[in-house]
Coordinates of C-alpha atoms in Angstrom, one line a residue:
Chain X
X1 CA 76.1 60.7 43.7
X2 CA 74.6 60.8 40.8
X3 CA 71.0 62.7 40.1
X4 CA 69.0 60.8 38.3
X5 CA 70.5 57.6 40.4
X6 CA 69.5 59.0 43.5
X7 CA 66.1 60.2 42.1
X8 CA 64.7 57.0 40.3
X9 CA 65.8 55.7 44.1
X10 CA 63.4 58.3 45.8
X11 CA 61.0 58.4 43.4
X12 CA 60.3 54.5 43.2
X13 CA 60.3 54.9 47.1
X14 CA 57.5 57.3 47.4
X15 CA 54.3 56.4 48.5
X16 CA 50.8 56.4 46.5
X17 CA 48.8 59.6 46.4
X18 CA 46.1 58.7 48.8
X19 CA 42.4 58.9 45.9
X20 CA 40.4 61.6 47.4
X21 CA 37.4 60.1 49.9
X22 CA 34.7 61.7 47.5
X23 CA 36.3 59.8 44.0
X24 CA 34.6 56.8 45.0
X25 CA 31.7 57.9 45.3
X26 CA 31.3 60.2 42.3
X27 CA 32.3 57.1 40.5
X28 CA 28.9 55.2 42.2
X29 CA 26.6 58.4 41.4
X30 CA 27.6 58.5 37.7
X31 CA 27.3 55.2 37.0
X32 CA 23.6 55.0 38.7
X33 CA 23.2 58.0 36.7
X34 CA 23.8 56.0 33.4
X35 CA 22.1 52.9 34.4
X36 CA 19.5 55.5 34.7
X37 CA 19.1 57.1 31.4
X38 CA 16.5 55.6 28.9
X39 CA 17.9 52.9 26.5
X40 CA 18.2 55.0 23.2
X41 CA 20.5 56.7 24.9
X42 CA 22.6 54.1 25.7
X43 CA 25.8 51.7 23.4
X44 CA 23.6 50.0 21.3
X45 CA 24.9 46.6 22.4
X46 CA 23.1 47.8 25.0
X47 CA 19.3 48.1 23.6
X48 CA 16.9 45.2 23.6
X49 CA 17.0 43.2 20.9
X50 CA 13.4 44.3 18.6
X51 CA 14.5 47.8 19.1
X52 CA 18.1 47.0 18.1
X53 CA 16.6 45.2 14.8
X54 CA 14.2 47.5 14.1
X55 CA 17.1 50.4 13.6
X56 CA 19.2 47.6 11.4
X57 CA 16.3 47.6 9.4
X58 CA 15.6 51.0 9.4
X59 CA 18.8 52.0 8.5
X60 CA 18.6 49.4 5.3
X61 CA 15.1 50.6 4.0
X62 CA 16.8 54.4 4.6
X63 CA 19.8 53.1 2.2
X64 CA 17.8 52.0 -0.1
X65 CA 15.4 54.8 -0.5
X66 CA 18.5 57.2 -0.2
X67 CA 20.1 55.3 -3.4
X68 CA 16.7 55.4 -5.0
X69 CA 16.7 59.3 -4.5
X70 CA 20.5 59.5 -5.7
X71 CA 19.3 57.9 -9.4
X72 CA 16.1 59.5 -9.1
X73 CA 18.3 62.4 -9.1
X74 CA 20.8 61.8 -11.5
X75 CA 18.2 60.6 -14.0
X76 CA 16.6 63.7 -13.2
X77 CA 19.7 66.0 -14.0
X78 CA 20.8 64.3 -17.3
X79 CA 17.1 65.5 -18.1
X80 CA 17.3 68.7 -17.2
X81 CA 21.0 69.2 -19.2
X82 CA 18.9 68.3 -22.3
X83 CA 16.1 70.5 -21.6
X84 CA 19.3 73.1 -21.2
X85 CA 20.9 72.2 -24.7
X86 CA 17.4 72.3 -26.2
X87 CA 17.5 76.1 -24.4
X88 CA 20.7 76.9 -25.6
X89 CA 19.8 76.1 -29.6
X90 CA 16.3 78.1 -28.7
X91 CA 18.7 80.8 -27.1
X92 CA 20.5 81.3 -31.1
X93 CA 17.9 81.5 -32.9
X94 CA 16.5 84.0 -31.5
X95 CA 20.1 85.5 -31.4
X96 CA 20.1 85.0 -35.1
X97 CA 16.8 87.3 -35.2
X98 CA 17.7 90.0 -33.3
X99 CA 21.1 90.4 -35.5
X100 CA 18.5 89.9 -38.6
X101 CA 16.2 92.8 -37.0
X102 CA 19.1 95.2 -36.4
X103 CA 20.8 95.0 -40.2
X104 CA 17.2 95.7 -41.8
X105 CA 15.3 98.0 -38.8
X106 CA 17.3 101.8 -38.9
X107 CA 19.7 103.3 -36.3
X108 CA 17.3 106.4 -34.9
X109 CA 14.8 104.0 -34.4
X110 CA 16.4 100.9 -32.7
X111 CA 17.9 104.4 -30.0
X112 CA 14.4 105.3 -29.8
X113 CA 13.2 102.4 -28.6
X114 CA 16.0 101.2 -26.1
X115 CA 15.1 104.8 -24.6
X116 CA 11.9 104.4 -24.8
X117 CA 12.4 101.5 -22.4
X118 CA 14.1 102.7 -19.6
X119 CA 11.7 105.5 -19.8
X120 CA 8.8 103.1 -19.0
X121 CA 11.1 101.2 -16.2
X122 CA 11.5 104.4 -15.0
X123 CA 8.1 104.8 -14.4
X124 CA 7.3 101.6 -13.3
X125 CA 9.8 101.8 -10.7
X126 CA 8.3 105.3 -9.7
X127 CA 5.0 104.1 -9.9
X128 CA 6.4 100.9 -7.3
X129 CA 7.5 104.1 -5.0
X130 CA 4.9 106.3 -4.8
X131 CA 2.4 102.9 -4.6
X132 CA 4.3 101.3 -1.9
X133 CA 4.3 105.2 0.0
X134 CA 0.5 105.2 -0.3
X135 CA -0.4 101.4 0.9
X136 CA 2.2 100.5 3.0
X137 CA 2.9 103.4 5.2
Chain I
X1 CA 38.2 49.9 42.8
X2 CA 39.1 50.6 46.3
X3 CA 42.6 48.2 45.7
X4 CA 43.6 50.6 42.8
X5 CA 42.2 53.8 43.3
X6 CA 45.5 55.1 44.7
X7 CA 47.4 53.5 42.2
X8 CA 45.4 55.2 39.4
X9 CA 44.6 58.7 41.1
X10 CA 49.1 58.5 42.2
X11 CA 49.6 58.0 38.3
X12 CA 47.6 60.9 36.8
X13 CA 47.9 63.6 39.6
X14 CA 51.6 63.1 38.8
X15 CA 51.5 63.4 35.3
X16 CA 49.2 66.5 35.7
X17 CA 50.4 68.4 39.0
X18 CA 46.5 68.9 39.6
X19 CA 44.2 66.8 42.1
X20 CA 40.6 67.8 40.8
X21 CA 41.7 66.7 37.3
X22 CA 43.5 63.6 38.5
X23 CA 40.1 63.0 39.8
X24 CA 38.5 63.6 36.4
X25 CA 41.0 61.2 34.9
X26 CA 40.7 58.7 37.5
X27 CA 36.8 58.6 37.7
X28 CA 36.8 57.8 33.8
X29 CA 39.3 55.1 34.2
X30 CA 37.1 53.4 36.8
X31 CA 34.2 53.9 34.3
X32 CA 36.3 52.3 31.0
X33 CA 36.9 50.0 33.9
X34 CA 33.3 48.8 34.3
X35 CA 32.8 48.5 30.8
X36 CA 35.0 46.1 30.2
X37 CA 34.4 44.9 33.8
X38 CA 34.1 41.1 32.6
X39 CA 36.9 40.7 31.1
X40 CA 39.1 42.5 33.9
X41 CA 36.8 41.5 37.2
X42 CA 40.0 38.3 37.9
X43 CA 42.9 39.8 34.9
X44 CA 45.9 39.6 37.0
X45 CA 47.0 42.9 33.8
X46 CA 44.2 44.8 35.5
X47 CA 46.6 47.0 37.5
X48 CA 48.9 47.8 34.3
X49 CA 45.0 48.2 32.2
X50 CA 44.5 51.2 34.6
X51 CA 47.7 52.6 34.6
X52 CA 47.7 52.8 31.4
X53 CA 44.6 54.0 30.3
X54 CA 45.1 56.6 32.9
X55 CA 48.6 57.6 31.6
X56 CA 47.1 58.3 28.4
X57 CA 43.9 60.0 29.6
X58 CA 46.5 62.2 31.6
X59 CA 48.1 62.6 28.6
X60 CA 44.9 63.7 26.8
X61 CA 43.5 65.5 29.4
X62 CA 46.8 67.6 29.1
X63 CA 46.1 68.2 25.6
X64 CA 42.5 69.1 25.7
X65 CA 42.8 71.4 28.7
X66 CA 45.9 73.1 28.6
X67 CA 47.1 76.0 26.2
X68 CA 47.3 73.3 23.2
X69 CA 50.0 75.0 21.1
X70 CA 51.7 76.4 23.8
X71 CA 52.2 72.8 25.4
X72 CA 52.8 71.3 21.9
X73 CA 55.9 73.8 20.9
X74 CA 57.0 72.4 23.9
X75 CA 57.1 68.7 22.4
X76 CA 57.4 69.5 19.0
X77 CA 61.2 70.7 18.2
X78 CA 63.3 67.9 16.6
X79 CA 66.3 68.6 18.3
X80 CA 69.4 66.8 17.4
X81 CA 71.0 64.3 20.4
X82 CA 72.8 66.0 22.6
X83 CA 74.7 64.3 25.3
X84 CA 75.0 67.0 28.4
X85 CA 76.9 65.8 31.3
X86 CA 75.0 64.7 34.5
X87 CA 75.5 67.2 36.8
X88 CA 76.7 66.5 40.7
X89 CA 74.0 67.8 43.8
X90 CA 75.4 67.4 46.8
X91 CA 75.1 63.8 48.7
X92 CA 73.5 65.6 52.2
X93 CA 70.5 66.8 49.5
X94 CA 67.7 65.8 51.7
X95 CA 69.4 63.9 54.0
X96 CA 67.7 65.2 57.0
X97 CA 64.3 65.0 56.1
X98 CA 62.4 61.6 57.4
X99 CA 61.3 60.1 53.8
X100 CA 57.6 61.6 54.4
X101 CA 59.0 65.2 53.9
X102 CA 61.7 63.8 50.9
X103 CA 58.7 62.6 49.1
X104 CA 56.2 65.8 50.0
X105 CA 59.2 68.0 48.8
X106 CA 59.7 66.1 46.4
X107 CA 56.1 66.3 45.1
X108 CA 56.3 69.5 45.1
X109 CA 58.7 70.7 43.4
X110 CA 57.6 68.2 40.2
X111 CA 54.3 70.3 40.2
X112 CA 56.4 73.0 39.3
X113 CA 57.3 71.9 36.2
X114 CA 56.4 72.5 33.0
X115 CA 54.0 70.3 31.8
X116 CA 56.6 69.1 28.9
X117 CA 59.5 68.7 31.3
X118 CA 57.5 67.0 34.5
X119 CA 55.3 64.2 32.2
X120 CA 58.7 62.8 30.8
X121 CA 61.0 62.5 33.8
X122 CA 57.5 60.8 35.7
X123 CA 57.3 58.5 32.9
X124 CA 60.8 57.9 33.3
X125 CA 61.5 57.6 37.2
X126 CA 58.4 56.7 38.7
X127 CA 56.7 54.4 35.5
X128 CA 60.0 53.2 34.7
X129 CA 59.1 53.7 31.0
X130 CA 62.6 53.6 28.6
X131 CA 63.4 56.4 26.8
X132 CA 62.1 54.9 23.6
X133 CA 58.5 54.4 24.7
X134 CA 57.7 57.7 26.5
X135 CA 58.7 59.1 22.6
X136 CA 56.3 57.0 21.0
X137 CA 53.7 57.7 23.8
X138 CA 54.9 61.2 23.5
X139 CA 55.2 61.4 19.9
X140 CA 58.0 63.1 20.1
X141 CA 62.4 62.1 18.4
X142 CA 64.0 60.2 21.5
X143 CA 66.7 62.6 21.4
X144 CA 64.0 65.4 22.6
X145 CA 62.7 63.1 24.8
X146 CA 66.4 62.5 26.8
X147 CA 66.9 66.6 26.3
X148 CA 63.5 67.2 28.5
X149 CA 64.1 64.5 31.3
X150 CA 67.8 66.5 31.6
X151 CA 66.6 69.7 31.8
X152 CA 63.7 68.8 33.8
X153 CA 66.4 66.8 36.1
X154 CA 68.3 70.3 36.4
X155 CA 65.6 72.0 37.5
X156 CA 64.1 70.1 40.2
X157 CA 67.3 69.3 41.6
X158 CA 68.0 73.4 41.6
X159 CA 64.4 73.8 43.1
X160 CA 65.4 70.9 45.6
X161 CA 68.5 72.4 46.5
X162 CA 67.3 75.9 46.7
X163 CA 64.3 74.2 49.4
X164 CA 67.3 72.9 51.4
X165 CA 68.9 75.8 51.7

């Protein structure tokens, strides 16, 4: 006998497996738990009509606000970009002034100034450390 | 629910090979049925709907809770269509047993098969689905389904013969 045919024959005749006795009780318990849930935790279609209407109106309002906020942000961004472009123009003017100064001021004075700035920066750090140790600890 | 609970549970437990998981699936099936109670109450297609939902939820359960990659590794490899010869088993296989005992032996042997063999075998022999429908349901090629069913039969026959001897 071909095993496939035998298997089909046997399987078709097999009785159903008996469901556990706890199945029905667990389904009913879950249904009771769901029925006891407050309305806002249920499916939207099961919400009370006023709540559904209020939710839809609120959604429309929030969407409208979001759109307004989007257009306001876009306008603010455009303004910022324009300001930034003006800032770049100002920066290039400073650059031109700096280049002119380098050409006019002797190199020794430039190096001396840079050294003094580093020294002052170090002094500021040291002062900060002393102040921290004195007042914090 | 009482009318169909054995049918739904049997469908799930034969696919999942685990009674606790099958009970979870059966519970979900009936909760879904309750949501459509008005549509299903007097509908002659209700048993078919329940069975289809049980099969789909069982397959979801397998893919979600077992080692997903391992499970789908069993499904995924595209295989060329291999026509393997049908094997013979002794005519006296489980002949000495009563029908109930024979059913129990087959159920036990089925539970020992890996998911990727048991599922197509159950869908083919229990639920009488075609190769094409099984392939569509599992998202694999028809050749893969045929190969898995053939291998499942071979493994099942081996288990039953071993049991008998």
